[in-house]
Amino acid sequence: AQRVTQPEKLLSVFKGAPVELKCNYSYSGSPELFWYVQYSRQRLQLLLRHISRESIKGFTADLNKGETSFHLKKPFAQEEDSAMYYCALSLTGNQFYFGTGTSLTVIP
Amino acid sequence: DVKVTQSSRYLVKRTGEKVFLECVQDMDHENMFWYRQDPGLGLRLIYFSYDVKMKEKGDIPEGYSVSREKKERFSLILESASTNQTSMYLCASSLNRGTSSIPAAYEQYFGPGTRLTVT
């Protein structure tokens, strides 16, 4: 069963426009959610995690348990934000469940 | 700084060959993982290991096996490579839950990936 859903495979926005990458998960308990990012020719790396309630590179993500969502947002997209983004869910074990990814392109 | 290294960035093998992909981490992490990354399919877990000589099947273990003889090294083996195993293979490591009282410690650290082509 798909535990993490990222409905958009591709997303294009203009520089300076707001961007939102959607993520929904399937889990009735208390999940730990993450966003990972992979820039061109770089390794996959952690962008942010919900438990830290942090803002990284201008990105934020809020866990909405009612909607089972963890959407990634940035008010003003930059060209360097172009990358592949993965939402990931960690449950009580040590496994992570990744979504299928969203490729973000920021148009100059 | 966590370092996860993989033995090859690019590999080309013929159908039927036995293929070894090696992964080494230097952070004394208990957990290690092998994923394959395919466009439109995301990351799919092949196998993971939470201790030396221990292994668990992931979502797509068929056609693969693994070996973990030392804590820092996790090998992925394709016993008889097939063209449908052409993919990007990612290795990752993490602390085991219970090792640290800091929940934020349990992120996965990834290697650079090995792009395997089977012809």
PDB file of C-alpha atoms in Angstrom:
ATOM      1  CA  ALA A   1       0.000   0.000   0.000  1.00  0.00           C
ATOM      2  CA  GLN A   2       1.283   3.425  -0.931  1.00  0.00           C
ATOM      3  CA  ARG A   3       2.098   5.181   2.315  1.00  0.00           C
ATOM      4  CA  VAL A   4       3.325   8.443   0.783  1.00  0.00           C
ATOM      5  CA  THR A   5       1.727  10.127  -2.196  1.00  0.00           C
ATOM      6  CA  GLN A   6       3.191  12.970  -4.180  1.00  0.00           C
ATOM      7  CA  PRO A   7       0.569  13.737  -6.825  1.00  0.00           C
ATOM      8  CA  GLU A   8       2.749  15.937  -9.039  1.00  0.00           C
ATOM      9  CA  LYS A   9       5.595  14.349 -10.971  1.00  0.00           C
ATOM     10  CA  LEU A  10       6.547  17.653 -12.555  1.00  0.00           C
ATOM     11  CA  LEU A  11       6.046  21.185 -11.312  1.00  0.00           C
ATOM     12  CA  SER A  12       7.155  24.398 -12.997  1.00  0.00           C
ATOM     13  CA  VAL A  13       6.974  27.846 -11.475  1.00  0.00           C
ATOM     14  CA  PHE A  14       8.432  31.207 -12.368  1.00  0.00           C
ATOM     15  CA  LYS A  15      11.209  32.724 -10.314  1.00  0.00           C
ATOM     16  CA  GLY A  16       9.757  34.761  -7.486  1.00  0.00           C
ATOM     17  CA  ALA A  17       6.440  32.922  -7.509  1.00  0.00           C
ATOM     18  CA  PRO A  18       5.225  30.857  -4.553  1.00  0.00           C
ATOM     19  CA  VAL A  19       5.727  27.137  -4.747  1.00  0.00           C
ATOM     20  CA  GLU A  20       3.966  24.281  -3.006  1.00  0.00           C
ATOM     21  CA  LEU A  21       4.920  20.635  -3.357  1.00  0.00           C
ATOM     22  CA  LYS A  22       2.201  18.345  -2.136  1.00  0.00           C
ATOM     23  CA  CYS A  23       2.636  15.285   0.048  1.00  0.00           C
ATOM     24  CA  ASN A  24      -0.038  13.093   1.603  1.00  0.00           C
ATOM     25  CA  TYR A  25       0.568  10.077   3.785  1.00  0.00           C
ATOM     26  CA  SER A  26      -1.334   7.071   5.044  1.00  0.00           C
ATOM     27  CA  TYR A  27      -0.852   6.411   8.710  1.00  0.00           C
ATOM     28  CA  SER A  28      -3.199   6.733  11.650  1.00  0.00           C
ATOM     29  CA  GLY A  29      -0.564   7.144  14.329  1.00  0.00           C
ATOM     30  CA  SER A  30       2.064   9.803  14.940  1.00  0.00           C
ATOM     31  CA  PRO A  31       4.363   9.845  11.940  1.00  0.00           C
ATOM     32  CA  GLU A  32       7.726  11.413  11.441  1.00  0.00           C
ATOM     33  CA  LEU A  33       7.864  13.182   8.124  1.00  0.00           C
ATOM     34  CA  PHE A  34      10.758  14.469   6.088  1.00  0.00           C
ATOM     35  CA  TRP A  35      11.496  16.236   2.851  1.00  0.00           C
ATOM     36  CA  TYR A  36      14.586  15.140   0.949  1.00  0.00           C
ATOM     37  CA  VAL A  37      16.047  16.981  -2.018  1.00  0.00           C
ATOM     38  CA  GLN A  38      18.334  15.928  -4.844  1.00  0.00           C
ATOM     39  CA  TYR A  39      19.992  18.676  -6.854  1.00  0.00           C
ATOM     40  CA  SER A  40      21.428  17.880 -10.249  1.00  0.00           C
ATOM     41  CA  ARG A  41      24.503  15.648  -9.973  1.00  0.00           C
ATOM     42  CA  GLN A  42      24.339  15.640  -6.169  1.00  0.00           C
ATOM     43  CA  ARG A  43      23.355  13.032  -3.643  1.00  0.00           C
ATOM     44  CA  LEU A  44      19.984  12.861  -1.990  1.00  0.00           C
ATOM     45  CA  GLN A  45      20.024  14.900   1.199  1.00  0.00           C
ATOM     46  CA  LEU A  46      17.685  15.877   3.973  1.00  0.00           C
ATOM     47  CA  LEU A  47      15.982  19.233   3.485  1.00  0.00           C
ATOM     48  CA  LEU A  48      13.845  19.383   6.582  1.00  0.00           C
ATOM     49  CA  ARG A  49      11.938  17.287   9.086  1.00  0.00           C
ATOM     50  CA  HIS A  50       8.625  18.126  10.695  1.00  0.00           C
ATOM     51  CA  ILE A  51       9.783  17.432  14.222  1.00  0.00           C
ATOM     52  CA  SER A  52      12.265  20.303  14.068  1.00  0.00           C
ATOM     53  CA  ARG A  53       9.708  22.822  12.788  1.00  0.00           C
ATOM     54  CA  GLU A  54      12.498  24.547  10.945  1.00  0.00           C
ATOM     55  CA  SER A  55      12.839  26.633   7.815  1.00  0.00           C
ATOM     56  CA  ILE A  56      15.614  25.582   5.490  1.00  0.00           C
ATOM     57  CA  LYS A  57      16.542  27.616   2.404  1.00  0.00           C
ATOM     58  CA  GLY A  58      13.234  29.432   2.807  1.00  0.00           C
ATOM     59  CA  PHE A  59      11.211  26.200   2.710  1.00  0.00           C
ATOM     60  CA  THR A  60       8.731  25.239   5.406  1.00  0.00           C
ATOM     61  CA  ALA A  61       6.416  22.287   5.827  1.00  0.00           C
ATOM     62  CA  ASP A  62       3.597  21.873   8.300  1.00  0.00           C
ATOM     63  CA  LEU A  63       2.222  18.556   9.379  1.00  0.00           C
ATOM     64  CA  ASN A  64      -1.569  18.526   9.096  1.00  0.00           C
ATOM     65  CA  LYS A  65      -2.787  15.384  10.820  1.00  0.00           C
ATOM     66  CA  GLY A  66      -6.417  16.049   9.923  1.00  0.00           C
ATOM     67  CA  GLU A  67      -5.631  16.113   6.217  1.00  0.00           C
ATOM     68  CA  THR A  68      -2.670  13.702   6.592  1.00  0.00           C
ATOM     69  CA  SER A  69      -0.537  16.113   4.619  1.00  0.00           C
ATOM     70  CA  PHE A  70       2.956  17.529   4.807  1.00  0.00           C
ATOM     71  CA  HIS A  71       3.160  20.007   1.955  1.00  0.00           C
ATOM     72  CA  LEU A  72       6.424  21.828   1.260  1.00  0.00           C
ATOM     73  CA  LYS A  73       6.142  25.563   0.679  1.00  0.00           C
ATOM     74  CA  LYS A  74       8.297  28.509  -0.249  1.00  0.00           C
ATOM     75  CA  PRO A  75       6.940  32.017  -0.777  1.00  0.00           C
ATOM     76  CA  PHE A  76       9.419  33.072  -3.488  1.00  0.00           C
ATOM     77  CA  ALA A  77      11.009  30.402  -5.661  1.00  0.00           C
ATOM     78  CA  GLN A  78      14.627  30.767  -6.761  1.00  0.00           C
ATOM     79  CA  GLU A  79      16.366  29.158  -9.733  1.00  0.00           C
ATOM     80  CA  GLU A  80      18.601  27.173  -7.398  1.00  0.00           C
ATOM     81  CA  ASP A  81      15.516  25.463  -5.995  1.00  0.00           C
ATOM     82  CA  SER A  82      15.196  23.435  -9.185  1.00  0.00           C
ATOM     83  CA  ALA A  83      15.636  19.837  -8.052  1.00  0.00           C
ATOM     84  CA  MET A  84      13.881  16.563  -7.341  1.00  0.00           C
ATOM     85  CA  TYR A  85      12.003  16.549  -4.054  1.00  0.00           C
ATOM     86  CA  TYR A  86      10.945  13.463  -2.123  1.00  0.00           C
ATOM     87  CA  CYS A  87       8.589  13.287   0.813  1.00  0.00           C
ATOM     88  CA  ALA A  88       9.383  10.492   3.277  1.00  0.00           C
ATOM     89  CA  LEU A  89       7.600   8.886   6.189  1.00  0.00           C
ATOM     90  CA  SER A  90       9.198   7.085   9.101  1.00  0.00           C
ATOM     91  CA  LEU A  91       7.104   4.963  11.410  1.00  0.00           C
ATOM     92  CA  THR A  92       8.005   3.211  14.638  1.00  0.00           C
ATOM     93  CA  GLY A  93      10.598   1.045  13.001  1.00  0.00           C
ATOM     94  CA  ASN A  94      13.726   2.078  11.210  1.00  0.00           C
ATOM     95  CA  GLN A  95      12.341   2.071   7.701  1.00  0.00           C
ATOM     96  CA  PHE A  96      11.577   5.101   5.606  1.00  0.00           C
ATOM     97  CA  TYR A  97       8.835   5.164   2.996  1.00  0.00           C
ATOM     98  CA  PHE A  98       9.484   7.529   0.134  1.00  0.00           C
ATOM     99  CA  GLY A  99       7.069   9.101  -2.298  1.00  0.00           C
ATOM    100  CA  THR A 100       7.574   8.987  -6.034  1.00  0.00           C
ATOM    101  CA  GLY A 101       9.113  12.442  -6.105  1.00  0.00           C
ATOM    102  CA  THR A 102       8.316  15.812  -7.671  1.00  0.00           C
ATOM    103  CA  SER A 103      10.681  17.422 -10.132  1.00  0.00           C
ATOM    104  CA  LEU A 104      10.600  21.171  -9.580  1.00  0.00           C
ATOM    105  CA  THR A 105      11.742  23.548 -12.313  1.00  0.00           C
ATOM    106  CA  VAL A 106      12.012  27.247 -11.549  1.00  0.00           C
ATOM    107  CA  ILE A 107      11.797  29.245 -14.748  1.00  0.00           C
ATOM    108  CA  PRO A 108      14.006  32.375 -14.856  1.00  0.00           C
TER     109      PRO A 108
ATOM    110  CA  ASP B   1      30.317  14.927   8.496  1.00  0.00           C
ATOM    111  CA  VAL B   2      28.692  11.637   7.557  1.00  0.00           C
ATOM    112  CA  LYS B   3      30.228   9.939   4.611  1.00  0.00           C
ATOM    113  CA  VAL B   4      28.514   7.195   2.685  1.00  0.00           C
ATOM    114  CA  THR B   5      30.522   6.005  -0.265  1.00  0.00           C
ATOM    115  CA  GLN B   6      29.662   3.622  -3.056  1.00  0.00           C
ATOM    116  CA  SER B   7      32.259   1.677  -4.996  1.00  0.00           C
ATOM    117  CA  SER B   8      31.301   2.831  -8.482  1.00  0.00           C
ATOM    118  CA  ARG B   9      29.442   5.787  -9.960  1.00  0.00           C
ATOM    119  CA  TYR B  10      28.808   4.031 -13.271  1.00  0.00           C
ATOM    120  CA  LEU B  11      28.753   0.347 -14.090  1.00  0.00           C
ATOM    121  CA  VAL B  12      27.973  -1.519 -17.295  1.00  0.00           C
ATOM    122  CA  LYS B  13      27.362  -5.250 -17.117  1.00  0.00           C
ATOM    123  CA  ARG B  14      26.066  -7.932 -19.429  1.00  0.00           C
ATOM    124  CA  THR B  15      22.935  -9.960 -18.894  1.00  0.00           C
ATOM    125  CA  GLY B  16      23.645 -12.955 -16.689  1.00  0.00           C
ATOM    126  CA  GLU B  17      26.712 -11.525 -14.998  1.00  0.00           C
ATOM    127  CA  LYS B  18      27.051 -11.469 -11.216  1.00  0.00           C
ATOM    128  CA  VAL B  19      27.245  -7.893  -9.992  1.00  0.00           C
ATOM    129  CA  PHE B  20      28.505  -6.565  -6.678  1.00  0.00           C
ATOM    130  CA  LEU B  21      27.663  -3.075  -5.449  1.00  0.00           C
ATOM    131  CA  GLU B  22      29.557  -1.968  -2.367  1.00  0.00           C
ATOM    132  CA  CYS B  23      28.617   0.660   0.194  1.00  0.00           C
ATOM    133  CA  VAL B  24      30.707   1.919   3.098  1.00  0.00           C
ATOM    134  CA  GLN B  25      29.760   4.373   5.855  1.00  0.00           C
ATOM    135  CA  ASP B  26      32.063   5.906   8.420  1.00  0.00           C
ATOM    136  CA  MET B  27      29.606   7.035  11.111  1.00  0.00           C
ATOM    137  CA  ASP B  28      29.195   3.764  12.992  1.00  0.00           C
ATOM    138  CA  HIS B  29      25.531   3.596  11.955  1.00  0.00           C
ATOM    139  CA  GLU B  30      23.671   0.416  12.772  1.00  0.00           C
ATOM    140  CA  ASN B  31      21.209   0.632   9.888  1.00  0.00           C
ATOM    141  CA  MET B  32      22.074   0.398   6.221  1.00  0.00           C
ATOM    142  CA  PHE B  33      19.761   0.371   3.226  1.00  0.00           C
ATOM    143  CA  TRP B  34      19.764  -0.321  -0.495  1.00  0.00           C
ATOM    144  CA  TYR B  35      17.261   1.436  -2.746  1.00  0.00           C
ATOM    145  CA  ARG B  36      16.757   1.657  -6.434  1.00  0.00           C
ATOM    146  CA  GLN B  37      15.677   4.952  -7.908  1.00  0.00           C
ATOM    147  CA  ASP B  38      13.652   4.990 -11.116  1.00  0.00           C
ATOM    148  CA  PRO B  39      11.868   7.921 -12.781  1.00  0.00           C
ATOM    149  CA  GLY B  40       8.227   8.038 -11.800  1.00  0.00           C
ATOM    150  CA  LEU B  41       8.660   5.290  -9.213  1.00  0.00           C
ATOM    151  CA  GLY B  42      10.717   7.133  -6.634  1.00  0.00           C
ATOM    152  CA  LEU B  43      12.892   5.240  -4.198  1.00  0.00           C
ATOM    153  CA  ARG B  44      12.030   1.623  -3.625  1.00  0.00           C
ATOM    154  CA  LEU B  45      13.640  -0.317  -0.810  1.00  0.00           C
ATOM    155  CA  ILE B  46      15.416  -3.507  -1.857  1.00  0.00           C
ATOM    156  CA  TYR B  47      16.950  -4.672   1.431  1.00  0.00           C
ATOM    157  CA  PHE B  48      18.012  -3.213   4.712  1.00  0.00           C
ATOM    158  CA  SER B  49      20.178  -4.329   7.587  1.00  0.00           C
ATOM    159  CA  TYR B  50      19.984  -3.250  11.204  1.00  0.00           C
ATOM    160  CA  ASP B  51      23.065  -5.090  12.402  1.00  0.00           C
ATOM    161  CA  VAL B  52      25.990  -7.153  11.213  1.00  0.00           C
ATOM    162  CA  LYS B  53      24.837 -10.351   9.501  1.00  0.00           C
ATOM    163  CA  MET B  54      21.210  -9.250   9.841  1.00  0.00           C
ATOM    164  CA  LYS B  55      19.043  -8.408   6.848  1.00  0.00           C
ATOM    165  CA  GLU B  56      15.424  -7.726   6.069  1.00  0.00           C
ATOM    166  CA  LYS B  57      13.654  -7.752   2.719  1.00  0.00           C
ATOM    167  CA  GLY B  58      12.274  -4.501   1.464  1.00  0.00           C
ATOM    168  CA  ASP B  59       9.596  -3.967  -1.144  1.00  0.00           C
ATOM    169  CA  ILE B  60      11.456  -5.366  -4.176  1.00  0.00           C
ATOM    170  CA  PRO B  61      14.005  -8.008  -3.070  1.00  0.00           C
ATOM    171  CA  GLU B  62      13.519 -10.363  -6.008  1.00  0.00           C
ATOM    172  CA  GLY B  63      16.709 -10.858  -8.004  1.00  0.00           C
ATOM    173  CA  TYR B  64      18.887  -9.338  -5.290  1.00  0.00           C
ATOM    174  CA  SER B  65      20.756 -10.475  -2.214  1.00  0.00           C
ATOM    175  CA  VAL B  66      22.834  -8.627   0.349  1.00  0.00           C
ATOM    176  CA  SER B  67      25.758  -9.188   2.649  1.00  0.00           C
ATOM    177  CA  ARG B  68      26.784  -7.390   5.805  1.00  0.00           C
ATOM    178  CA  GLU B  69      29.884  -8.937   7.330  1.00  0.00           C
ATOM    179  CA  LYS B  70      31.152  -5.713   8.906  1.00  0.00           C
ATOM    180  CA  LYS B  71      29.206  -2.875  10.441  1.00  0.00           C
ATOM    181  CA  GLU B  72      30.493  -0.260   8.025  1.00  0.00           C
ATOM    182  CA  ARG B  73      29.961  -2.228   4.807  1.00  0.00           C
ATOM    183  CA  PHE B  74      26.770  -3.335   3.067  1.00  0.00           C
ATOM    184  CA  SER B  75      26.931  -5.110  -0.264  1.00  0.00           C
ATOM    185  CA  LEU B  76      24.189  -5.577  -2.826  1.00  0.00           C
ATOM    186  CA  ILE B  77      24.510  -8.587  -5.100  1.00  0.00           C
ATOM    187  CA  LEU B  78      22.753  -9.237  -8.367  1.00  0.00           C
ATOM    188  CA  GLU B  79      23.180 -12.964  -8.825  1.00  0.00           C
ATOM    189  CA  SER B  80      22.348 -12.899 -12.533  1.00  0.00           C
ATOM    190  CA  ALA B  81      21.878  -9.404 -13.885  1.00  0.00           C
ATOM    191  CA  SER B  82      18.940  -8.710 -16.141  1.00  0.00           C
ATOM    192  CA  THR B  83      18.065  -5.702 -18.273  1.00  0.00           C
ATOM    193  CA  ASN B  84      15.184  -4.759 -15.964  1.00  0.00           C
ATOM    194  CA  GLN B  85      17.735  -4.177 -13.224  1.00  0.00           C
ATOM    195  CA  THR B  86      19.166  -1.225 -15.128  1.00  0.00           C
ATOM    196  CA  SER B  87      18.689   1.573 -12.625  1.00  0.00           C
ATOM    197  CA  MET B  88      20.267   4.000 -10.175  1.00  0.00           C
ATOM    198  CA  TYR B  89      21.140   2.266  -6.915  1.00  0.00           C
ATOM    199  CA  LEU B  90      21.342   4.275  -3.716  1.00  0.00           C
ATOM    200  CA  CYS B  91      22.840   3.194  -0.435  1.00  0.00           C
ATOM    201  CA  ALA B  92      21.891   4.881   2.833  1.00  0.00           C
ATOM    202  CA  SER B  93      22.697   4.576   6.511  1.00  0.00           C
ATOM    203  CA  SER B  94      21.133   5.764   9.751  1.00  0.00           C
ATOM    204  CA  LEU B  95      21.287   5.370  13.468  1.00  0.00           C
ATOM    205  CA  ASN B  96      19.052   2.741  14.991  1.00  0.00           C
ATOM    206  CA  ARG B  97      16.124   4.014  17.016  1.00  0.00           C
ATOM    207  CA  GLY B  98      17.080   3.650  20.625  1.00  0.00           C
ATOM    208  CA  THR B  99      20.675   4.619  20.022  1.00  0.00           C
ATOM    209  CA  SER B 100      19.991   8.258  20.648  1.00  0.00           C
ATOM    210  CA  SER B 101      17.399  10.063  22.716  1.00  0.00           C
ATOM    211  CA  ILE B 102      17.236  12.759  20.056  1.00  0.00           C
ATOM    212  CA  PRO B 103      14.428  11.945  17.622  1.00  0.00           C
ATOM    213  CA  ALA B 104      15.974  14.217  15.031  1.00  0.00           C
ATOM    214  CA  ALA B 105      18.973  11.891  14.834  1.00  0.00           C
ATOM    215  CA  TYR B 106      17.184   9.300  12.732  1.00  0.00           C
ATOM    216  CA  GLU B 107      17.605  10.746   9.282  1.00  0.00           C
ATOM    217  CA  GLN B 108      19.029   8.666   6.472  1.00  0.00           C
ATOM    218  CA  TYR B 109      22.326   9.645   4.882  1.00  0.00           C
ATOM    219  CA  PHE B 110      22.766   8.704   1.241  1.00  0.00           C
ATOM    220  CA  GLY B 111      25.647   7.735  -0.948  1.00  0.00           C
ATOM    221  CA  PRO B 112      26.197   9.307  -4.380  1.00  0.00           C
ATOM    222  CA  GLY B 113      24.561   6.419  -6.192  1.00  0.00           C
ATOM    223  CA  THR B 114      25.679   3.827  -8.731  1.00  0.00           C
ATOM    224  CA  ARG B 115      24.133   3.960 -12.177  1.00  0.00           C
ATOM    225  CA  LEU B 116      24.019   0.388 -13.387  1.00  0.00           C
ATOM    226  CA  THR B 117      23.342  -0.458 -16.996  1.00  0.00           C
ATOM    227  CA  VAL B 118      22.708  -4.080 -17.923  1.00  0.00           C
ATOM    228  CA  THR B 119      22.976  -4.817 -21.637  1.00  0.00           C
TER     229      THR B 119
END
